[in-house]
Amino acid sequence: MSKYVPEDVEKKWQAIWEEGGHFHVEVDPQKPKYYVLEMFPYPSGRIHMGHVRNYSIGDVVARFKRMEGFNVLHPMGWDAFGMPAENAAIKHKLHPASWTISNIDTMRAQLKRMGYSYDWRRELATCHPAYYVHEQRFFLEFLKRGLVYRKNAPQNWCETCGTVLANEQVIDGCCWRCDQPVVQKDLEQWFLRITDYAEELLADLDKLVAGWPERVLTMQRNWIGKSVGAELKFSLAEPVADADGITVFTTRPDTLFGATFMSLAAEHPLVPQLIAGKPQEAAVKEFVEKVRNLDRIVRSADDLEKEGVFTGSYCVNPATGAKIPVYVANFVLMGYGTGAVMAVPAHDQRDFEFARKYDLPLKVVISPEGQTLDPAAMDAAYTDSGLLVDSGPFTGLPNEEAKGRIIDWLEADGRGKKSINYRLRDWNISRQRYWGAPIPVLYCEKCGIVPVPEADLPVELPRDLALLPDGRSPLPHSPSFTDVTCPVCGGKARRETDTPGHLFRVLVVFRPLCLGPGSRPAV
C-alpha cells in the first residue's frame, strides 16, 4: 500500500486478533504468571484522553510481558455502581441500570477500537450480582471478625445528594459532586475498622522507601498520624449522668501543671449534659450548630480565628487540683484524640490566642534555662524546650525528661496512663443511595443485627424500583425488599437499605478471577 491508512490497517489487525483469540489466556503451569490491571473506568459514556493514556501504558506492559514469555492476565471491567450513574439517570429520566448498560456498550466499542490486548471474555461489571456476591462475602467475613461495625456518629451530609460524604469528598465545605453546602448530621453508619492496622500500615511504609517519592510517604505518615503521649482524666467539678470526668490525649504531659482551661469539640458527646440548665445553654447550642457545619480543614487551619463559648461547667486539673473552666472551641476536632484538649496557653499557640481573646489566665511551666518568662509580657506561646518551673515535684527537670516522669506519677494512682493516638479514623462505608450492592445484614427486634446466611447470597438489588426525583433511595420504601424473615428466630426482620461506598466496588484487585473465561454475564 502506498499510503498508511490507520482506519484500514487497525481494523484489519484487530479483527485478526479477535478471531484468533490472540489475547485469550488460560492456566498454563509451564509459564510464569503476570497480572496487569489498570483501574476500572466508571462508565460515563465516553472515553477521554485520560483513559487513553492510562490504558495505553497498561497495554504496553501487558504486551511486553507476553513477549518475555509470561502468561499475562489483562482483564477489563467497569466500576458501574455509584452516585454519578444514579444522578445522571435521574437527570435523563432513565433507570441507572439502562443508563449504565448503554454507556458500557459505547465505551467497550471505543476501547476495542483502541486495540488494547484485553481478554474480553473476562469482562466484569461491579453492578452484576456475579461480581458483588464477592463484596457481600467480604463484608460478612469482616463482620464475623469484628472488622466492620455500626455506630452513631456525626457525618458529612449532602442534602442534595441525600447521602453521607467522606472527609475527602468535602471541598471548601461543599459536596464534591453537586457543589452544594455540606452539613453535619448524626447518623448510625457502618464503619470498617482500619485503625486496627494503623501500626502495620505505618511500618510497611519503610518497605516503599526505595521506590516511592519521599513526599508521598510523608503524606501517608501524616495521614496515619501516630502520636505518643498520655491519656489523662480531668474530673468534673459537678459530675453528669454519663461521666464524672473528661478524658484528654496529650503529647505534652510536661505542660500539665500549666493547664488553665479545657477546650471541647462542638461534637463532644458531653456538651449537652455540661450545659443542661445552665444560663449559657442557648448560646452554646447556637455556637455548636455553627461550628459543626464548618469545613473540618478550615477548623484545623493555623490562621483560623479562635472562637469559643463557656459551657458553665468546670473540671479539675489532675496535677494541681485547680478548678478550671470548660469551653467549646471551634479549633478542636472530634476526629483526633478524644475531642477534648487540656489548654496550656503559655505553651501552645492556639490556646494562647484563645486565652488572650477571652481573658483566660496563662501559667508558665517551662522556661529557657537561666531565664524567667512573664505571662503578662508574652506576645506568643513559648513552645521550645526548657526547664520545668512551678510544676510541683518536677520543677527544675528538663521538659523532655519530665514527660515520662509525670506520666508515671499519674499512672501510679489512676489519674492517667501512657497512650498512643493515631489521626487515622475508621472508614465510614455507608451510603444512603439505591445504586449499589446491598449490605447483607438484617435487623430483627429480637436478635438484633443478623448476617444474611452465605447460602442466601447474593442479596440482589431490585431493578424494578423507580428512582425518587429528589435522589433519596427507594429501597426503604419497598416492602418486597425490606420485609423478610429472620433466619435465626423466624420472626419479622428488615433488610439493611444502605449500600456501601467505593471501597467494596473495587474488590476485583483481590479477586481477579471471580468470573472465569467465557462466563461474562450481561450487565
Short mmCIF file of C-alpha atoms in Angstrom, two decimals:
data_model
loop_
_atom_site.label_atom_id
_atom_site.label_comp_id
_atom_site.label_asym_id
_atom_site.label_seq_id
_atom_site.Cartn_x
_atom_site.Cartn_y
_atom_site.Cartn_z
CA MET A 1 0.00 0.00 0.00
CA SER A 2 1.39 3.39 -0.97
CA LYS A 3 -0.11 5.25 1.97
CA TYR A 4 -0.61 4.26 5.61
CA VAL A 5 -4.34 4.46 6.42
CA PRO A 6 -4.77 3.77 10.17
CA GLU A 7 -8.51 3.21 9.83
CA ASP A 8 -7.96 0.30 7.43
CA VAL A 9 -4.82 -1.20 8.98
CA GLU A 10 -6.04 -1.14 12.58
CA LYS A 11 -9.43 -2.64 11.78
CA LYS A 12 -7.78 -5.42 9.80
CA TRP A 13 -5.42 -6.47 12.59
CA GLN A 14 -7.93 -6.00 15.37
CA ALA A 15 -10.27 -8.39 13.55
CA ILE A 16 -7.43 -10.93 13.17
CA TRP A 17 -6.57 -10.67 16.88
CA GLU A 18 -10.20 -11.13 17.92
CA GLU A 19 -10.97 -14.01 15.55
CA GLY A 20 -7.78 -15.82 16.53
CA GLY A 21 -8.24 -15.28 20.25
CA HIS A 22 -4.70 -13.94 20.46
CA PHE A 23 -5.27 -12.28 23.83
CA HIS A 24 -7.17 -15.12 25.44
CA VAL A 25 -5.38 -16.50 28.46
CA GLU A 26 -5.78 -19.90 30.10
CA VAL A 27 -4.00 -21.53 33.03
CA ASP A 28 -0.56 -22.66 31.87
CA PRO A 29 1.73 -24.11 34.56
CA GLN A 30 4.64 -24.03 32.10
CA LYS A 31 4.71 -20.22 32.05
CA PRO A 32 5.31 -17.69 34.80
CA LYS A 33 2.16 -15.70 35.64
CA TYR A 34 1.80 -11.93 35.28
CA TYR A 35 -1.25 -9.83 36.16
CA VAL A 36 -1.83 -6.39 34.61
CA LEU A 37 -4.78 -4.38 35.95
CA GLU A 38 -5.44 -0.74 35.23
CA MET A 39 -8.17 0.94 37.27
CA PHE A 40 -11.64 0.04 36.07
CA PRO A 41 -13.32 3.06 34.45
CA TYR A 42 -16.59 4.49 35.62
CA PRO A 43 -18.95 4.04 32.62
CA SER A 44 -19.64 7.72 31.99
CA GLY A 45 -20.44 7.04 28.33
CA ARG A 46 -17.28 8.19 26.55
CA ILE A 47 -13.59 7.54 26.96
CA HIS A 48 -11.31 10.59 27.08
CA MET A 49 -7.57 11.19 26.77
CA GLY A 50 -7.04 10.30 30.43
CA HIS A 51 -8.39 6.83 29.69
CA VAL A 52 -6.24 6.56 26.56
CA ARG A 53 -3.09 7.47 28.48
CA ASN A 54 -3.81 5.10 31.37
CA TYR A 55 -4.82 2.07 29.34
CA SER A 56 -2.10 2.54 26.71
CA ILE A 57 0.55 2.34 29.45
CA GLY A 58 -1.02 -0.83 30.83
CA ASP A 59 -1.28 -2.35 27.36
CA VAL A 60 2.41 -1.69 26.67
CA VAL A 61 3.30 -3.54 29.88
CA ALA A 62 0.99 -6.46 29.04
CA ARG A 63 2.38 -6.86 25.51
CA PHE A 64 5.98 -6.54 26.69
CA LYS A 65 5.49 -9.24 29.34
CA ARG A 66 3.90 -11.58 26.78
CA MET A 67 6.95 -11.11 24.57
CA GLU A 68 9.11 -12.03 27.59
CA GLY A 69 7.25 -15.33 27.88
CA PHE A 70 4.82 -14.58 30.72
CA ASN A 71 1.26 -15.88 30.83
CA VAL A 72 -0.40 -12.47 31.14
CA LEU A 73 -3.83 -11.92 32.62
CA HIS A 74 -5.03 -8.50 31.39
CA PRO A 75 -8.75 -8.03 32.19
CA MET A 76 -11.13 -5.11 31.77
CA GLY A 77 -14.21 -4.21 33.80
CA TRP A 78 -16.44 -1.38 34.90
CA ASP A 79 -16.81 0.44 38.21
CA ALA A 80 -20.50 0.63 37.47
CA PHE A 81 -22.24 1.39 40.78
CA GLY A 82 -22.40 4.76 42.48
CA MET A 83 -23.91 8.24 42.66
CA PRO A 84 -22.77 9.56 39.25
CA ALA A 85 -24.81 6.94 37.38
CA GLU A 86 -27.76 7.47 39.69
CA ASN A 87 -27.71 11.27 39.37
CA ALA A 88 -27.28 11.10 35.60
CA ALA A 89 -30.16 8.63 35.32
CA ILE A 90 -32.43 10.91 37.36
CA LYS A 91 -31.48 13.85 35.15
CA HIS A 92 -32.23 11.91 31.95
CA LYS A 93 -35.31 10.19 33.42
CA LEU A 94 -33.78 6.74 32.99
CA HIS A 95 -33.07 3.83 35.30
CA PRO A 96 -29.40 3.61 36.43
CA ALA A 97 -29.20 0.08 35.01
CA SER A 98 -30.19 1.10 31.49
CA TRP A 99 -28.02 4.21 31.66
CA THR A 100 -25.03 2.12 32.78
CA ILE A 101 -25.56 -0.66 30.23
CA SER A 102 -25.79 1.81 27.37
CA ASN A 103 -22.62 3.59 28.46
CA ILE A 104 -20.72 0.34 28.87
CA ASP A 105 -21.68 -0.76 25.36
CA THR A 106 -20.37 2.53 23.96
CA MET A 107 -17.13 2.52 25.93
CA ARG A 108 -16.44 -1.15 25.22
CA ALA A 109 -16.64 -0.43 21.50
CA GLN A 110 -14.31 2.55 21.91
CA LEU A 111 -11.74 0.55 23.87
CA LYS A 112 -11.86 -2.24 21.29
CA ARG A 113 -11.16 0.33 18.57
CA MET A 114 -8.04 1.32 20.51
CA GLY A 115 -6.77 -2.23 20.01
CA TYR A 116 -5.92 -2.97 23.64
CA SER A 117 -4.92 -6.54 24.39
CA TYR A 118 -7.70 -7.47 26.82
CA ASP A 119 -9.19 -10.89 27.21
CA TRP A 120 -12.75 -9.62 26.81
CA ARG A 121 -14.16 -13.00 27.88
CA ARG A 122 -13.23 -11.99 31.44
CA GLU A 123 -15.04 -8.66 31.43
CA LEU A 124 -16.52 -7.66 34.81
CA ALA A 125 -19.04 -5.11 35.99
CA THR A 126 -19.38 -4.24 39.67
CA CYS A 127 -23.16 -3.85 39.29
CA HIS A 128 -23.67 -7.51 38.38
CA PRO A 129 -24.64 -9.98 41.15
CA ALA A 130 -21.96 -12.41 39.96
CA TYR A 131 -19.42 -9.76 40.96
CA TYR A 132 -20.92 -8.15 44.04
CA VAL A 133 -21.66 -11.50 45.67
CA HIS A 134 -17.93 -11.44 46.47
CA GLU A 135 -18.26 -7.96 48.01
CA GLN A 136 -21.02 -9.35 50.23
CA ARG A 137 -18.88 -12.32 51.22
CA PHE A 138 -16.06 -9.97 52.17
CA PHE A 139 -18.49 -7.89 54.25
CA LEU A 140 -19.76 -10.95 56.14
CA GLU A 141 -16.20 -12.10 56.79
CA PHE A 142 -15.28 -8.64 58.10
CA LEU A 143 -18.42 -8.67 60.29
CA LYS A 144 -17.55 -12.10 61.69
CA ARG A 145 -14.04 -10.92 62.58
CA GLY A 146 -15.22 -7.67 64.15
CA LEU A 147 -13.64 -5.56 61.42
CA VAL A 148 -16.90 -3.93 60.36
CA TYR A 149 -19.30 -2.42 62.87
CA ARG A 150 -22.18 0.03 63.20
CA LYS A 151 -22.19 3.17 65.34
CA ASN A 152 -23.86 6.56 65.64
CA ALA A 153 -21.62 9.47 64.75
CA PRO A 154 -21.79 12.94 63.20
CA GLN A 155 -21.32 12.68 59.44
CA ASN A 156 -20.85 14.99 56.49
CA TRP A 157 -24.30 15.15 54.88
CA CYS A 158 -25.22 16.47 51.44
CA GLU A 159 -28.92 17.25 51.34
CA THR A 160 -28.92 17.50 47.54
CA CYS A 161 -27.32 14.07 47.01
CA GLY A 162 -29.15 12.59 50.01
CA THR A 163 -26.11 10.77 51.38
CA VAL A 164 -23.09 11.00 53.66
CA LEU A 165 -19.70 12.02 52.30
CA ALA A 166 -16.17 11.10 53.29
CA ASN A 167 -13.98 13.98 54.52
CA GLU A 168 -12.11 13.83 51.21
CA GLN A 169 -15.38 14.42 49.35
CA VAL A 170 -15.99 17.75 51.06
CA ILE A 171 -14.29 20.63 49.22
CA ASP A 172 -14.36 24.03 50.93
CA GLY A 173 -17.46 23.00 52.84
CA CYS A 174 -19.31 21.80 49.73
CA CYS A 175 -20.11 18.44 48.12
CA TRP A 176 -17.53 17.40 45.54
CA ARG A 177 -20.28 16.30 43.13
CA CYS A 178 -23.02 18.93 43.31
CA ASP A 179 -21.09 21.81 44.95
CA GLN A 180 -23.86 22.33 47.50
CA PRO A 181 -23.15 23.07 51.20
CA VAL A 182 -22.43 20.09 53.43
CA VAL A 183 -23.82 19.95 56.97
CA GLN A 184 -23.19 17.68 59.95
CA LYS A 185 -25.84 15.08 60.69
CA ASP A 186 -25.91 12.41 63.40
CA LEU A 187 -26.44 9.01 61.76
CA GLU A 188 -25.91 5.36 62.56
CA GLN A 189 -23.48 4.06 59.93
CA TRP A 190 -21.31 1.10 59.02
CA PHE A 191 -17.57 1.53 59.61
CA LEU A 192 -14.55 -0.52 58.60
CA ARG A 193 -12.08 -0.87 61.48
CA ILE A 194 -8.96 0.25 59.60
CA THR A 195 -7.47 1.72 62.78
CA ASP A 196 -6.62 -1.84 63.83
CA TYR A 197 -3.98 -1.75 61.11
CA ALA A 198 -2.53 1.71 61.80
CA GLU A 199 0.80 0.47 63.13
CA GLU A 200 1.16 -2.12 60.37
CA LEU A 201 0.38 0.50 57.71
CA LEU A 202 2.95 2.84 59.21
CA ALA A 203 5.66 0.19 59.46
CA ASP A 204 5.12 -1.02 55.90
CA LEU A 205 5.83 2.47 54.51
CA ASP A 206 9.50 1.73 55.21
CA LYS A 207 9.32 -1.04 52.60
CA LEU A 208 8.44 1.55 49.94
CA VAL A 209 11.37 3.90 50.55
CA ALA A 210 13.37 2.67 47.56
CA GLY A 211 10.59 3.15 45.01
CA TRP A 212 8.21 5.87 46.23
CA PRO A 213 8.76 9.65 46.40
CA GLU A 214 9.52 10.83 49.93
CA ARG A 215 6.76 13.49 49.74
CA VAL A 216 4.18 10.73 49.15
CA LEU A 217 5.49 8.67 52.06
CA THR A 218 5.41 11.78 54.26
CA MET A 219 1.79 12.43 53.27
CA GLN A 220 0.90 8.85 54.20
CA ARG A 221 2.70 9.06 57.55
CA ASN A 222 0.86 12.30 58.32
CA TRP A 223 -2.45 10.73 57.28
CA ILE A 224 -1.87 7.86 59.74
CA GLY A 225 -0.60 10.45 62.23
CA LYS A 226 0.96 8.47 65.07
CA SER A 227 1.39 10.42 68.31
CA VAL A 228 2.95 9.09 71.52
CA GLY A 229 1.75 10.67 74.75
CA ALA A 230 -0.61 10.24 77.65
CA GLU A 231 -4.30 9.84 78.32
CA LEU A 232 -5.37 11.90 81.33
CA LYS A 233 -8.62 12.26 83.24
CA PHE A 234 -9.85 15.68 84.39
CA SER A 235 -12.59 15.08 86.98
CA LEU A 236 -15.74 17.16 86.58
CA ALA A 237 -16.43 19.57 89.45
CA GLU A 238 -20.08 18.55 89.06
CA PRO A 239 -20.39 15.02 87.57
CA VAL A 240 -23.10 14.43 84.96
CA ALA A 241 -25.20 11.34 84.28
CA ASP A 242 -22.82 9.69 81.80
CA ALA A 243 -19.44 10.74 83.19
CA ASP A 244 -17.57 12.00 86.21
CA GLY A 245 -14.67 13.36 84.17
CA ILE A 246 -13.28 14.38 80.78
CA THR A 247 -10.55 12.30 79.17
CA VAL A 248 -7.89 14.01 77.10
CA PHE A 249 -4.98 12.79 75.00
CA THR A 250 -1.85 14.91 75.06
CA THR A 251 1.66 14.67 73.67
CA ARG A 252 2.75 17.31 76.20
CA PRO A 253 2.29 15.92 79.72
CA ASP A 254 5.25 18.12 80.67
CA THR A 255 2.90 21.13 80.45
CA LEU A 256 0.12 19.66 82.59
CA PHE A 257 0.76 21.98 85.54
CA GLY A 258 0.08 24.91 83.17
CA ALA A 259 -3.39 23.78 82.01
CA THR A 260 -5.77 26.63 82.90
CA PHE A 261 -8.92 25.68 80.96
CA MET A 262 -10.41 22.83 78.91
CA SER A 263 -11.49 23.03 75.24
CA LEU A 264 -14.07 20.63 73.80
CA ALA A 265 -15.06 19.92 70.20
CA ALA A 266 -18.55 21.05 69.26
CA GLU A 267 -19.40 17.39 68.61
CA HIS A 268 -18.20 16.13 72.02
CA PRO A 269 -20.94 13.89 73.49
CA LEU A 270 -20.71 15.51 76.95
CA VAL A 271 -21.51 19.03 75.75
CA PRO A 272 -25.33 18.67 76.01
CA GLN A 273 -25.04 17.43 79.60
CA LEU A 274 -22.49 20.04 80.63
CA ILE A 275 -24.75 22.90 79.51
CA ALA A 276 -28.11 21.48 80.60
CA GLY A 277 -29.94 24.01 82.76
CA LYS A 278 -27.07 26.49 82.68
CA PRO A 279 -27.56 30.16 81.72
CA GLN A 280 -25.18 29.56 78.81
CA GLU A 281 -27.22 26.69 77.32
CA ALA A 282 -28.84 28.59 74.44
CA ALA A 283 -25.62 30.39 73.47
CA VAL A 284 -23.63 27.14 73.48
CA LYS A 285 -26.22 25.35 71.33
CA GLU A 286 -26.13 28.16 68.78
CA PHE A 287 -22.33 28.12 68.71
CA VAL A 288 -22.21 24.30 68.41
CA GLU A 289 -24.57 24.33 65.43
CA LYS A 290 -22.45 26.96 63.67
CA VAL A 291 -19.15 25.16 64.31
CA ARG A 292 -20.40 21.68 63.43
CA ASN A 293 -21.12 22.84 59.88
CA LEU A 294 -17.72 24.42 59.32
CA ASP A 295 -15.34 22.66 56.96
CA ARG A 296 -13.02 20.45 59.03
CA ILE A 297 -9.95 21.65 57.14
CA VAL A 298 -10.91 25.23 57.94
CA ARG A 299 -11.35 24.34 61.61
CA SER A 300 -7.84 22.87 61.80
CA ALA A 301 -6.10 25.70 59.92
CA ASP A 302 -3.49 27.69 61.85
CA ASP A 303 -4.91 31.01 60.66
CA LEU A 304 -8.46 30.27 61.84
CA GLU A 305 -9.73 32.95 64.21
CA LYS A 306 -10.07 31.13 67.51
CA GLU A 307 -13.57 31.30 68.94
CA GLY A 308 -15.38 29.58 71.78
CA VAL A 309 -18.08 29.75 74.42
CA PHE A 310 -18.07 28.87 78.13
CA THR A 311 -20.24 25.85 78.99
CA GLY A 312 -20.89 26.91 82.58
CA SER A 313 -19.09 23.79 83.83
CA TYR A 314 -15.69 23.21 85.40
CA CYS A 315 -13.23 20.35 85.64
CA VAL A 316 -10.21 19.72 87.88
CA ASN A 317 -6.57 19.71 86.78
CA PRO A 318 -5.29 16.30 88.00
CA ALA A 319 -1.83 17.70 88.75
CA THR A 320 -2.71 20.90 90.61
CA GLY A 321 -6.23 20.29 91.88
CA ALA A 322 -7.26 23.66 90.43
CA LYS A 323 -10.81 24.07 89.14
CA ILE A 324 -10.66 25.19 85.50
CA PRO A 325 -13.47 26.29 83.12
CA VAL A 326 -14.68 24.11 80.25
CA TYR A 327 -15.16 25.80 76.85
CA VAL A 328 -16.40 24.65 73.47
CA ALA A 329 -13.85 25.83 70.88
CA ASN A 330 -14.02 25.98 67.09
CA PHE A 331 -10.48 24.65 66.54
CA VAL A 332 -10.95 21.35 68.43
CA LEU A 333 -11.95 18.36 66.30
CA MET A 334 -13.72 15.23 67.46
CA GLY A 335 -11.81 13.19 64.89
CA TYR A 336 -8.47 13.45 66.68
CA GLY A 337 -7.69 12.26 70.20
CA THR A 338 -10.76 12.37 72.43
CA GLY A 339 -12.26 15.62 71.18
CA ALA A 340 -11.07 17.33 74.37
CA VAL A 341 -7.90 19.38 74.78
CA MET A 342 -6.24 20.47 78.01
CA ALA A 343 -5.47 24.09 77.21
CA VAL A 344 -1.99 25.32 78.16
CA PRO A 345 -1.97 28.85 76.75
CA ALA A 346 1.58 29.70 77.81
CA HIS A 347 2.95 26.82 75.70
CA ASP A 348 0.52 26.27 72.81
CA GLN A 349 -0.14 29.00 70.25
CA ARG A 350 -3.79 28.11 69.57
CA ASP A 351 -4.53 28.10 73.30
CA PHE A 352 -2.56 31.34 73.66
CA GLU A 353 -4.71 33.14 71.07
CA PHE A 354 -7.89 31.76 72.63
CA ALA A 355 -6.85 32.79 76.15
CA ARG A 356 -5.93 36.31 75.09
CA LYS A 357 -9.30 36.71 73.33
CA TYR A 358 -11.35 35.52 76.31
CA ASP A 359 -9.11 36.91 79.06
CA LEU A 360 -8.17 33.49 80.45
CA PRO A 361 -5.10 33.01 82.68
CA LEU A 362 -1.65 31.98 81.41
CA LYS A 363 0.65 29.97 83.64
CA VAL A 364 4.28 29.45 82.61
CA VAL A 365 5.60 25.98 83.45
CA ILE A 366 8.56 25.75 81.03
CA SER A 367 11.26 28.42 80.79
CA PRO A 368 14.52 28.66 78.87
CA GLU A 369 17.42 27.79 81.16
CA GLY A 370 18.51 30.86 83.10
CA GLN A 371 15.50 32.95 82.09
CA THR A 372 12.16 33.86 83.61
CA LEU A 373 9.09 34.30 81.42
CA ASP A 374 6.46 36.84 82.41
CA PRO A 375 2.98 35.70 81.23
CA ALA A 376 1.72 39.29 81.08
CA ALA A 377 4.55 40.27 78.71
CA MET A 378 4.32 37.28 76.35
CA ASP A 379 3.18 38.01 72.78
CA ALA A 380 3.26 34.31 71.75
CA ALA A 381 3.32 30.91 73.38
CA TYR A 382 6.73 29.52 74.39
CA THR A 383 6.94 26.14 72.62
CA ASP A 384 10.68 25.36 72.76
CA SER A 385 12.48 23.10 75.22
CA GLY A 386 13.48 24.25 78.69
CA LEU A 387 13.29 23.52 82.38
CA LEU A 388 10.08 23.00 84.30
CA VAL A 389 9.01 25.77 86.68
CA ASP A 390 6.08 25.93 89.09
CA SER A 391 5.48 22.22 88.44
CA GLY A 392 5.46 20.67 91.89
CA PRO A 393 7.97 17.83 92.41
CA PHE A 394 9.11 18.09 88.78
CA THR A 395 10.30 21.70 88.96
CA GLY A 396 13.83 22.03 87.59
CA LEU A 397 13.69 18.95 85.33
CA PRO A 398 14.34 19.26 81.58
CA ASN A 399 10.90 19.14 79.98
CA GLU A 400 11.67 16.09 77.80
CA GLU A 401 12.71 14.07 80.84
CA ALA A 402 9.68 15.30 82.75
CA LYS A 403 7.24 13.86 80.20
CA GLY A 404 7.84 10.27 81.23
CA ARG A 405 8.20 11.08 84.92
CA ILE A 406 4.85 12.89 85.02
CA ILE A 407 3.06 10.06 83.18
CA ASP A 408 4.47 7.51 85.67
CA TRP A 409 3.37 9.75 88.57
CA LEU A 410 -0.19 9.99 87.27
CA GLU A 411 -0.35 6.31 86.33
CA ALA A 412 0.57 5.26 89.86
CA ASP A 413 -2.81 6.35 91.22
CA GLY A 414 -5.00 6.01 88.14
CA ARG A 415 -5.09 9.64 87.01
CA GLY A 416 -3.52 8.86 83.64
CA LYS A 417 -1.63 6.36 81.52
CA LYS A 418 0.76 6.11 78.59
CA SER A 419 -1.09 6.14 75.28
CA ILE A 420 -0.60 6.16 71.52
CA ASN A 421 -3.03 8.01 69.29
CA TYR A 422 -3.50 7.96 65.52
CA ARG A 423 -5.02 10.61 63.29
CA LEU A 424 -6.34 7.76 61.12
CA ARG A 425 -10.07 7.19 61.67
CA ASP A 426 -12.21 4.15 60.93
CA TRP A 427 -13.72 4.27 57.45
CA ASN A 428 -17.41 5.08 57.06
CA ILE A 429 -18.62 2.93 54.17
CA SER A 430 -22.40 3.52 54.37
CA ARG A 431 -24.19 5.44 51.65
CA GLN A 432 -27.93 6.15 51.68
CA ARG A 433 -28.32 5.56 47.96
CA TYR A 434 -30.01 2.98 45.75
CA TRP A 435 -27.48 2.17 43.01
CA GLY A 436 -25.07 -0.05 44.94
CA ALA A 437 -24.56 -3.56 46.27
CA PRO A 438 -26.94 -4.29 49.18
CA ILE A 439 -25.22 -4.72 52.55
CA PRO A 440 -26.04 -8.32 53.57
CA VAL A 441 -27.48 -7.86 57.06
CA LEU A 442 -30.96 -7.90 58.59
CA TYR A 443 -32.40 -6.16 61.63
CA CYS A 444 -34.54 -8.27 63.95
CA GLU A 445 -36.25 -6.81 67.06
CA LYS A 446 -35.41 -9.99 68.96
CA CYS A 447 -31.98 -10.94 67.55
CA GLY A 448 -30.55 -7.52 66.65
CA ILE A 449 -28.17 -7.35 63.69
CA VAL A 450 -28.24 -10.67 61.82
CA PRO A 451 -25.92 -11.52 58.92
CA VAL A 452 -27.57 -12.95 55.83
CA PRO A 453 -26.62 -16.65 55.59
CA GLU A 454 -23.94 -17.15 52.95
CA ALA A 455 -26.18 -19.72 51.21
CA ASP A 456 -28.66 -16.87 50.54
CA LEU A 457 -26.11 -14.69 48.75
CA PRO A 458 -26.17 -12.68 46.66
CA VAL A 459 -28.71 -10.30 48.11
CA GLU A 460 -29.72 -8.80 44.78
CA LEU A 461 -30.51 -5.17 44.22
CA PRO A 462 -34.06 -4.99 42.84
CA ARG A 463 -34.03 -3.34 39.42
CA ASP A 464 -37.77 -2.78 39.17
CA LEU A 465 -37.83 0.20 41.54
CA ALA A 466 -38.50 3.72 40.30
CA LEU A 467 -35.98 6.34 41.40
CA LEU A 468 -37.27 9.16 43.55
CA PRO A 469 -36.85 12.59 41.93
CA ASP A 470 -35.07 14.07 44.96
CA GLY A 471 -32.36 11.38 44.87
CA ARG A 472 -33.47 9.52 48.01
CA SER A 473 -33.17 5.76 47.83
CA PRO A 474 -36.37 3.87 47.02
CA LEU A 475 -35.11 0.81 48.94
CA PRO A 476 -36.51 1.83 52.38
CA HIS A 477 -39.94 2.29 50.75
CA SER A 478 -40.02 -1.13 49.07
CA PRO A 479 -41.58 -3.80 51.34
CA SER A 480 -40.77 -6.52 48.79
CA PHE A 481 -37.10 -5.80 49.51
CA THR A 482 -37.10 -4.75 53.15
CA ASP A 483 -39.60 -7.14 54.77
CA VAL A 484 -38.03 -10.54 55.40
CA THR A 485 -37.95 -13.38 57.91
CA CYS A 486 -35.17 -13.59 60.48
CA PRO A 487 -33.06 -16.71 59.73
CA VAL A 488 -32.32 -17.12 63.46
CA CYS A 489 -35.71 -16.85 65.21
CA GLY A 490 -38.14 -16.95 62.30
CA GLY A 491 -39.68 -13.62 63.30
CA LYS A 492 -40.11 -10.47 61.29
CA ALA A 493 -36.95 -8.71 60.15
CA ARG A 494 -35.94 -5.82 57.93
CA ARG A 495 -33.11 -5.64 55.40
CA GLU A 496 -30.40 -3.03 55.58
CA THR A 497 -31.12 -0.39 52.94
CA ASP A 498 -27.74 1.37 52.93
CA THR A 499 -25.31 0.44 50.17
CA PRO A 500 -21.52 0.61 50.54
CA GLY A 501 -19.36 3.34 49.07
CA HIS A 502 -16.47 2.96 46.65
CA LEU A 503 -14.42 0.61 48.86
CA PHE A 504 -16.44 -2.52 48.19
CA ARG A 505 -16.81 -1.84 44.49
CA VAL A 506 -13.12 -2.36 43.79
CA LEU A 507 -12.51 -5.75 45.37
CA VAL A 508 -11.59 -7.05 41.93
CA VAL A 509 -7.98 -6.28 42.82
CA PHE A 510 -8.27 -9.15 45.31
CA ARG A 511 -10.47 -11.42 43.21
CA PRO A 512 -9.32 -11.01 39.58
CA LEU A 513 -10.68 -14.38 38.52
CA CYS A 514 -14.09 -14.30 40.17
CA LEU A 515 -15.55 -14.83 36.71
CA GLY A 516 -13.73 -17.33 34.50
CA PRO A 517 -13.22 -17.02 30.74
CA GLY A 518 -16.39 -17.28 28.73
CA SER A 519 -18.65 -16.61 31.72
CA ARG A 520 -19.10 -12.87 31.23
CA PRO A 521 -22.71 -12.11 32.16
CA ALA A 522 -24.86 -9.46 30.59
CA VAL A 523 -24.54 -6.31 32.68
#
